[in-house]
Amino acid sequence: MGFGIIGGMDHLLPRPRLTETGAGSAEIAPGSVVSGPAPLADAVRLALPVLGLRPGDAATAAVRVAEDPGLGPEAYALTIAGDGVRITAADPAGAFYAGQTLRQLLPAEAFRSALVPGTSWTVPCGRVEDAPGFSWRGAHLDVARTFLPKREVLRMIDLMAAHKLNRLHLHLADDQGWRVESRAFPLLHEVGSHRPRTITSHRGEEPAFDDVPHGGHYTLADLTEIAAYARARAVTVVPEIDVPGHASAVLAAYPALAARPRERYEVLDRWGISPAILSPLPATVDFLTTVFAEISDALGDVPYFHIGGDECVLDDWAASAEISAYQASLGLESVGDLHAWFLRRLADALAGRGSRTVVWDEAFVSGGLRPDTIVMPWRGEHVGRRAAAAGHDVVATPVFPMYFDYAEAASPEEPAGLGDAITVADVAAFAPAPPAWLEEERARVVGVQFQLWSEHIPDGRALDYRAWPRGCAAAEIAWTGGPAAEDFLRRLDAHLARLDAFGVEYRPLSGPRPWQRGGAGWRRHRPGDVAVQDVMRHLHELSQSADSTRPSM
Ligand code: TNX
């Protein structure tokens, strides 16, 4: 066997830690037998759905799976020889990833939903030893601004699994929609889940609207199904209910929870930062604790629960006599302290249910977080480093280069993005744990995640275009633990054939196909309107400011 990534093993994405290419090949015929302990063997079968593999004895097996407790979480070893395939892993996730690697070693037809006659189901002989660089390899879906039907979420989970991504962050509530059933507070989904129209004009233009209703929500049973589907594919669902700001949809349903309880609120039909904010009084904490419990019970095991904390306009808190009196009774000096106190109460309640809290970085700057709170520094590396230095686990989520709602190119041919440009190469070059940081700070970076904010993602087709192939680059850095190797683009080229077989309408590396362009109307991108580098500079300054609760964009 020769070392290195020559021969049949050189098209894997993300890149495994070690590959050795052997001579010859092995066949895995449709309907072949997989042997081994059921949780591991089932995971391998699920990773290769098109082959319809069956459980059975080692004597007849084409793929033999064994447990090796010596391997780390999610790690695997895969050996392909003339007499078949052997997989070892310590957990189902590792076995599942061995199966995903095997799928990539098969022809791209392994990514179709049914067998295509004439395919040769052979894999090259050799060996792969592999383990992830980061434990949090995330994708974020903003189902609040644009609702994605359940089928799109399940499909995203399949695509994540094929890329060894393992955290699906669902942004379930924002000003423009509340997306989950509540039995305790049914107006949340009855009133909060739809709006009559959506803004179509761009920054600086006279406001214009599509006059098309938009809405939808997941039932609690849907959430149970999504979580179980994800879990079987080594993906953990991370729900987010963004509080106390971004609250228009909740307040449209339950205005009594507002800092200005006599105000009338509507589910917003436009983007940007709204002043609508929940009150921090005990009734709100009780309300949210009940809703969090409903969501958690539906999801089952919930190791992480995201409570937002970003972009809060605290003016209504300062203007309310009742809230000011409450703040004074707690001995808190500023509304910023009250913001921190409020999030801390919620995090304590979540901890009581066994969930670690996740927040956007404003909540860290406010101070007072539980030490086990995970911080998502969206405003850049500097605030991320401060959170890491303070001892928080950090998931790198900076606008540049992890906000996939920005266009891939500053071109009028692109469909409208929030700004530009974030390219595949930008993502591939990103180091989530920068080498310049101290070792103990780097060790706090548990992962990296791309964000699909959906103000400019009108449907599943647009989602495909925004997510891939930048998501392939994100998967590469998340799995390998650092910037992509120089052969990344060559491997990506081969990988795109797999996405074609899967049916993904990704953005071709050469630019959009004619029907993927924004056209001449409101979906056309406005190049240079918002430059991502300017946004980053601005956000960095804000994250340095003492007044952390000031809205940022
Ligand atoms: C900032 S990141 C937001 C979102 C927007 C996004 C657009 C964060 C915590 N808040 O509400 O959708 O920018 O890029």
XYZ file of C-alpha atoms and ligand atoms in Angstrom:
567
model
C 0.000 0.000 0.000
C 1.225 3.485 -0.787
C 0.633 6.442 1.510
C -0.887 9.720 0.476
C -3.925 10.734 -1.447
C -3.153 9.373 -4.845
C -5.266 6.849 -6.669
C -8.796 6.060 -5.684
C -8.931 7.834 -2.342
C -8.144 11.350 -3.470
C -11.648 12.699 -3.966
C -12.926 12.575 -0.419
C -14.563 15.664 1.059
C -14.027 16.539 3.859
C -10.458 15.281 3.690
C -9.776 12.376 6.040
C -6.803 12.427 8.405
C -5.080 9.510 6.712
C -5.662 7.596 3.523
C -3.650 4.726 2.071
C -4.408 3.529 -1.406
C -4.111 -0.174 -2.104
C -4.330 -2.236 -5.271
C -7.574 -3.545 -6.711
C -11.130 -2.975 -5.664
C -14.007 -4.548 -3.762
C -17.656 -4.782 -4.726
C -20.574 -3.755 -2.539
C -23.538 -5.043 -4.504
C -27.007 -3.642 -3.774
C -28.655 -5.722 -1.067
C -25.330 -6.876 0.397
C -25.100 -7.835 4.037
C -23.638 -5.651 6.807
C -22.651 -7.462 10.001
C -21.821 -6.182 13.467
C -23.436 -4.698 16.585
C -26.839 -3.312 15.563
C -26.334 0.368 16.513
C -23.139 0.536 14.439
C -24.242 -1.663 11.535
C -27.556 0.201 11.270
C -25.653 3.502 11.082
C -23.572 2.195 8.171
C -26.708 0.988 6.349
C -28.372 4.367 6.840
C -25.348 6.138 5.327
C -25.746 4.148 2.100
C -29.500 4.256 1.589
C -29.546 3.599 -2.151
C -27.849 0.206 -1.776
C -30.559 -1.234 0.464
C -27.998 -3.078 2.600
C -29.318 -5.784 4.940
C -28.253 -6.817 8.432
C -26.734 -10.285 8.686
C -23.867 -12.563 9.692
C -20.191 -11.848 9.297
C -19.834 -15.015 7.211
C -21.937 -13.564 4.378
C -21.209 -9.879 4.942
C -19.728 -7.528 2.361
C -19.226 -4.946 5.118
C -18.126 -6.058 8.589
C -18.498 -3.533 11.386
C -16.887 -3.875 14.817
C -16.738 -1.743 17.910
C -13.365 -0.341 18.906
C -13.737 1.496 22.220
C -10.202 2.802 21.751
C -11.301 5.174 19.007
C -12.527 8.646 19.975
C -16.028 10.036 19.500
C -17.088 10.169 15.823
C -13.789 8.570 14.731
C -13.592 5.547 12.462
C -11.264 3.293 10.561
C -12.232 1.836 7.192
C -10.330 -0.923 5.434
C -11.240 -2.067 1.946
C -9.648 -5.280 0.731
C -10.451 -7.888 -1.908
C -12.500 -9.885 0.614
C -14.684 -6.969 1.626
C -14.944 -3.907 3.796
C -14.168 -3.595 7.506
C -15.235 -0.698 9.678
C -14.349 0.036 13.270
C -15.781 2.822 15.414
C -16.489 3.502 19.067
C -19.929 4.998 18.493
C -22.734 5.037 15.900
C -21.595 8.465 14.642
C -18.169 7.053 13.769
C -19.744 4.090 11.978
C -22.091 6.458 10.145
C -19.145 8.573 8.954
C -17.295 5.455 7.799
C -20.426 4.708 5.779
C -20.421 8.239 4.352
C -16.782 7.886 3.323
C -17.606 4.567 1.698
C -20.443 6.260 -0.166
C -17.988 8.824 -1.544
C -15.672 6.034 -2.668
C -18.523 4.538 -4.702
C -19.619 6.131 -7.992
C -21.612 9.375 -7.637
C -24.745 7.280 -8.314
C -24.539 6.364 -4.617
C -26.059 9.826 -4.016
C -29.223 9.103 -6.009
C -32.476 7.962 -4.420
C -32.789 4.781 -6.467
C -30.425 2.404 -8.266
C -29.335 3.375 -11.756
C -28.805 0.245 -13.861
C -25.320 -0.254 -15.237
C -23.539 1.250 -12.234
C -20.477 -0.632 -11.071
C -20.704 -0.666 -7.274
C -17.006 -1.002 -6.613
C -14.725 0.806 -4.187
C -10.930 1.062 -4.425
C -8.899 -0.989 -1.968
C -7.140 0.951 0.747
C -7.466 2.276 4.252
C -8.883 5.419 5.868
C -8.291 6.512 9.467
C -10.305 9.519 10.391
C -11.517 11.728 13.251
C -12.991 15.231 13.416
C -10.972 18.329 14.234
C -13.982 20.089 15.779
C -16.881 18.625 17.741
C -19.353 21.363 16.587
C -19.747 21.365 12.824
C -22.820 23.444 12.308
C -25.347 24.677 9.802
C -27.870 27.340 10.791
C -31.261 27.675 9.109
C -33.301 30.835 9.610
C -36.778 29.357 9.293
C -38.248 32.481 10.916
C -37.757 34.994 8.084
C -38.547 32.413 5.397
C -40.333 29.323 6.615
C -38.903 26.088 5.244
C -41.326 23.190 5.089
C -40.358 20.087 7.017
C -39.241 18.270 3.875
C -36.564 20.945 3.285
C -35.281 20.560 6.831
C -35.071 16.772 6.485
C -33.275 17.182 3.167
C -30.824 19.596 4.777
C -30.109 16.977 7.427
C -29.316 14.444 4.684
C -26.955 16.923 3.040
C -25.321 17.787 6.352
C -24.796 14.105 7.077
C -23.169 13.585 3.677
C -20.680 16.322 4.657
C -20.106 15.076 8.235
C -21.790 18.178 9.677
C -23.418 17.480 13.032
C -25.279 20.495 14.478
C -28.464 21.874 12.944
C -29.209 25.246 14.509
C -32.869 26.122 13.873
C -33.657 29.815 14.320
C -37.311 29.282 15.246
C -38.450 32.762 16.238
C -37.850 36.284 15.051
C -39.755 39.485 14.307
C -41.045 38.033 11.032
C -42.399 34.746 12.353
C -42.795 32.238 15.174
C -42.322 28.739 13.785
C -43.318 26.174 16.377
C -46.565 24.971 17.880
C -47.265 25.763 21.518
C -50.019 23.961 23.377
C -49.572 26.189 26.403
C -49.737 29.415 24.365
C -51.444 28.547 21.070
C -51.605 32.127 19.808
C -47.850 31.835 19.255
C -48.388 29.619 16.225
C -51.914 30.743 15.386
C -51.065 34.451 15.220
C -47.264 34.568 15.231
C -46.578 32.196 12.336
C -47.718 34.305 9.400
C -47.557 37.763 7.898
C -49.658 39.254 5.093
C -46.763 40.390 2.901
C -42.999 40.799 2.681
C -40.805 43.713 1.696
C -39.117 43.460 -1.712
C -37.355 46.819 -1.968
C -33.663 47.202 -1.288
C -31.809 49.443 1.119
C -32.334 53.096 0.270
C -35.309 52.465 -2.027
C -38.939 53.468 -1.566
C -40.525 50.552 0.386
C -42.336 48.031 -1.841
C -44.037 44.763 -0.873
C -44.949 41.500 -2.603
C -48.503 41.393 -1.166
C -48.175 37.610 -0.810
C -48.924 36.034 2.595
C -46.070 34.050 4.068
C -46.224 31.589 6.945
C -45.913 28.135 8.412
C -44.813 26.393 11.569
C -43.680 22.995 12.800
C -45.981 21.056 15.083
C -44.429 19.574 18.192
C -44.747 16.182 16.472
C -42.821 17.609 13.500
C -40.039 18.649 15.880
C -39.953 15.172 17.385
C -39.695 13.699 13.900
C -36.999 16.148 12.765
C -34.908 15.504 15.882
C -35.190 11.725 15.544
C -34.350 11.861 11.842
C -31.349 14.041 12.668
C -30.186 11.887 15.590
C -30.151 8.760 13.419
C -27.795 10.667 11.108
C -25.470 11.902 13.862
C -26.963 15.409 13.775
C -28.066 17.239 16.929
C -30.839 19.815 16.538
C -30.095 23.064 18.391
C -33.321 25.079 18.764
C -33.138 28.852 19.047
C -35.785 31.104 20.522
C -34.226 34.546 20.144
C -34.994 36.772 23.170
C -35.553 39.362 24.518
C -35.335 41.309 21.217
C -36.486 40.183 17.757
C -39.830 39.772 19.533
C -42.505 41.179 17.189
C -44.076 37.792 16.371
C -44.373 36.770 20.050
C -45.778 40.180 20.913
C -48.286 40.074 18.069
C -49.654 37.000 19.866
C -49.141 38.060 23.503
C -48.663 41.847 23.750
C -48.930 41.690 27.538
C -45.372 40.324 27.569
C -43.991 43.513 26.001
C -42.027 46.142 27.828
C -44.822 48.420 26.474
C -47.798 46.149 27.131
C -50.372 48.576 25.733
C -48.701 48.780 22.340
C -50.150 46.780 19.409
C -47.629 44.585 17.605
C -47.677 42.834 14.236
C -45.602 40.096 12.711
C -43.129 42.234 10.770
C -43.235 42.424 6.983
C -39.823 44.084 6.707
C -36.237 43.389 7.812
C -33.831 45.168 10.102
C -33.733 45.707 13.835
C -37.032 46.362 15.546
C -37.504 48.012 18.942
C -40.073 45.352 19.942
C -38.787 43.754 23.115
C -40.086 41.386 25.762
C -40.255 42.675 29.299
C -37.749 41.049 31.679
C -40.348 40.684 34.443
C -40.972 37.295 36.100
C -44.086 36.637 33.966
C -41.895 36.602 30.840
C -39.379 34.260 32.416
C -42.221 31.909 33.407
C -43.722 32.104 29.916
C -40.417 31.340 28.203
C -39.531 28.565 30.624
C -42.830 26.879 29.747
C -42.266 27.302 26.001
C -38.657 26.067 26.233
C -39.914 22.996 28.094
C -42.487 22.247 25.376
C -39.838 22.490 22.668
C -37.332 20.456 24.669
C -39.853 17.719 25.415
C -40.705 17.523 21.718
C -37.062 17.303 20.643
C -36.163 14.713 23.260
C -32.533 14.960 24.211
C -31.546 18.673 24.023
C -27.890 19.171 24.920
C -27.894 22.752 23.587
C -30.580 25.439 23.600
C -29.936 28.836 21.962
C -31.614 31.887 23.477
C -30.284 34.587 21.149
C -29.593 37.727 23.125
C -28.569 39.727 20.033
C -29.535 43.140 18.703
C -31.660 44.323 21.613
C -33.021 47.860 21.755
C -33.432 48.391 25.504
C -35.107 51.827 25.289
C -38.518 50.433 26.284
C -36.998 48.892 29.398
C -35.464 52.211 30.417
C -38.772 54.012 29.742
C -40.901 51.645 31.843
C -41.448 52.601 35.478
C -42.350 49.025 36.353
C -39.183 47.608 34.783
C -37.002 50.308 36.323
C -38.459 49.533 39.749
C -37.818 45.844 39.191
C -34.245 46.568 38.108
C -33.710 48.624 41.277
C -35.216 45.880 43.435
C -32.613 43.491 42.032
C -29.850 45.981 42.789
C -28.881 46.227 39.102
C -27.360 49.472 37.856
C -28.182 49.499 34.154
C -30.580 48.020 31.636
C -27.519 46.205 30.264
C -27.122 44.463 33.628
C -30.813 43.612 33.521
C -30.361 42.115 30.030
C -27.569 39.924 31.431
C -29.640 39.003 34.478
C -32.641 38.023 32.343
C -30.601 35.734 30.074
C -28.932 34.210 33.106
C -32.288 33.307 34.652
C -33.287 31.518 31.444
C -29.926 29.739 31.212
C -30.277 28.529 34.801
C -33.725 27.151 33.996
C -32.333 25.363 30.920
C -29.442 23.966 32.946
C -32.019 22.522 35.327
C -33.322 20.508 32.365
C -29.847 19.385 31.310
C -29.346 21.846 28.411
C -26.349 24.106 27.912
C -27.275 27.584 26.751
C -25.928 29.087 23.534
C -25.975 32.860 22.862
C -24.869 35.387 20.262
C -21.906 37.464 21.349
C -23.840 40.516 22.610
C -24.916 38.395 25.563
C -21.284 37.689 26.396
C -20.387 41.389 26.216
C -23.308 42.136 28.570
C -21.585 39.910 31.121
C -22.929 37.593 33.782
C -23.179 34.427 31.688
C -23.034 31.004 33.259
C -19.511 29.662 32.674
C -20.899 26.718 30.670
C -22.646 29.021 28.159
C -21.454 28.619 24.568
C -20.833 31.873 22.704
C -21.350 32.465 18.974
C -19.213 35.472 18.039
C -20.924 36.697 14.902
C -19.331 40.150 15.070
C -15.879 38.738 14.470
C -12.732 37.136 15.726
C -11.909 39.772 18.346
C -15.015 39.305 20.427
C -14.643 35.558 19.913
C -11.184 35.679 21.388
C -12.426 37.621 24.398
C -15.128 35.018 25.032
C -12.573 32.217 24.702
C -10.154 33.997 27.035
C -12.985 34.343 29.560
C -13.301 30.553 29.498
C -16.389 30.119 27.313
C -16.619 27.487 24.653
C -16.895 29.276 21.323
C -18.396 28.289 17.969
C -16.919 30.494 15.241
C -19.796 32.196 13.393
C -18.306 35.464 12.044
C -20.228 37.289 9.327
C -17.093 36.975 7.213
C -16.858 34.285 5.969
C -19.652 32.269 7.622
C -22.771 34.287 6.672
C -23.986 32.576 3.545
C -26.761 35.153 3.053
C -24.066 37.326 1.458
C -23.641 36.929 -2.302
C -20.778 34.883 -3.699
C -19.771 37.694 -6.043
C -20.294 41.448 -6.356
C -22.161 40.930 -9.598
C -25.612 41.942 -10.868
C -25.942 38.387 -12.159
C -26.189 37.050 -8.612
C -29.545 36.683 -6.922
C -29.901 39.436 -4.311
C -27.819 38.867 -1.194
C -27.588 40.982 1.929
C -24.205 42.227 0.692
C -21.081 40.887 -0.958
C -18.904 38.991 -1.316
C -18.184 35.701 0.460
C -16.668 33.079 -1.832
C -15.962 29.367 -1.549
C -12.267 30.244 -1.354
C -12.929 32.654 1.545
C -14.636 29.885 3.486
C -11.960 27.322 2.626
C -9.207 29.669 3.872
C -10.883 30.378 7.222
C -9.186 29.322 10.465
C -11.874 29.037 13.186
C -9.150 28.899 15.861
C -6.628 31.496 14.641
C -2.963 30.536 15.036
C -2.243 33.945 16.602
C -4.374 33.159 19.658
C -2.935 31.633 22.829
C -3.140 27.859 22.995
C -5.722 27.922 25.794
C -7.887 30.332 23.779
C -7.655 28.123 20.690
C -8.636 25.124 22.762
C -11.926 26.879 23.605
C -13.001 26.922 19.963
C -15.213 23.861 19.792
C -16.302 24.413 16.226
C -17.542 26.474 13.346
C -20.955 27.048 11.768
C -22.380 28.669 8.652
C -25.486 30.857 8.854
C -28.272 30.898 6.271
C -30.177 34.010 7.329
C -33.154 33.948 5.027
C -34.225 37.538 4.352
C -32.974 36.920 0.813
C -33.568 33.168 0.596
C -37.140 32.915 -0.701
C -37.356 29.117 -1.048
C -35.566 25.785 -1.050
C -34.015 26.332 -4.471
C -32.433 29.579 -3.322
C -31.303 27.785 -0.167
C -29.431 25.206 -2.265
C -27.729 27.983 -4.191
C -26.610 29.823 -1.059
C -25.611 26.755 0.929
C -23.538 24.823 -1.607
C -20.692 24.615 -2.404
C -19.760 27.079 0.358
C -21.165 24.489 2.777
C -18.687 21.963 1.341
C -15.837 24.314 2.265
C -17.339 24.820 5.724
C -17.535 21.046 6.172
C -13.889 20.743 5.161
C -12.627 23.235 7.751
C -15.016 21.949 10.420
C -13.931 18.335 10.003
C -10.213 18.915 9.500
C -9.987 21.641 12.157
C -8.396 24.329 10.013
C -8.129 25.903 6.572
C -8.650 23.545 3.653
C -5.728 21.722 2.130
C -4.508 23.014 -1.235
C -6.090 20.118 -3.118
C -9.530 21.229 -1.900
C -10.756 22.692 -5.176
C -9.768 19.573 -7.077
C -11.651 17.398 -4.599
C -14.587 19.788 -4.695
C -14.795 19.410 -8.452
C -15.317 15.660 -8.074
C -17.651 16.208 -5.153
C -19.998 18.392 -7.222
C -20.864 15.306 -9.291
C -22.189 13.794 -6.047
C -24.314 16.892 -5.420
C -25.601 16.659 -9.005
C -26.616 13.046 -8.375
C -28.295 14.071 -5.132
C -30.218 16.804 -6.970
C -28.688 19.850 -5.312
C -29.073 23.140 -7.202
C -25.741 24.473 -5.981
C -23.962 27.521 -7.372
C -21.572 26.359 -10.104
C -18.012 27.530 -9.464
C -18.165 29.536 -12.687
C -21.249 31.467 -11.556
C -25.010 31.134 -11.652
C -26.852 29.241 -14.354
C -29.157 31.568 -16.338
C -32.197 30.635 -14.245
C -30.281 31.049 -11.000
C -29.638 34.734 -11.675
C -31.591 37.471 -9.973
C -33.077 38.799 -13.227
C -33.857 42.443 -13.791
C -36.327 43.002 -10.950
C -36.225 42.989 -7.173
C -34.303 39.722 -6.928
C -31.301 41.188 -8.741
C -28.232 41.655 -6.573
C -27.049 45.244 -6.041
C -23.275 44.898 -6.184
C -21.330 46.905 -3.675
C -24.404 48.216 -1.815
C -23.133 46.541 1.334
C -19.514 45.379 1.375
C -18.928 42.606 3.847
C -15.565 44.049 4.910
C -17.269 47.328 5.897
C -19.881 45.388 7.848
C -17.149 43.531 9.716
C -15.319 46.746 10.584
C -18.523 48.287 11.887
C -19.481 45.216 13.903
C -16.037 44.986 15.421
C -16.262 48.575 16.658
C -19.664 47.902 18.182
C -18.489 44.770 19.929
C -15.701 46.859 21.538
C -18.135 49.425 22.854
C -19.178 49.348 26.500
C -22.821 49.688 25.484
C -23.078 46.153 24.214
C -26.813 46.168 23.909
C -26.817 48.857 21.240
C -28.220 47.401 18.016
C -25.555 46.684 15.546
C -26.739 46.979 11.986
C -27.651 39.882 11.950
S -26.393 37.626 13.521
C -28.591 39.181 12.661
C -29.753 38.602 11.941
C -29.772 38.982 10.481
C -28.376 38.910 9.922
C -28.286 39.202 8.462
C -27.491 38.040 14.428
C -27.342 37.497 15.728
N -28.470 38.861 13.992
O -30.943 38.984 12.592
O -30.612 38.111 9.811
O -27.550 39.828 10.619
O -27.014 38.908 7.961
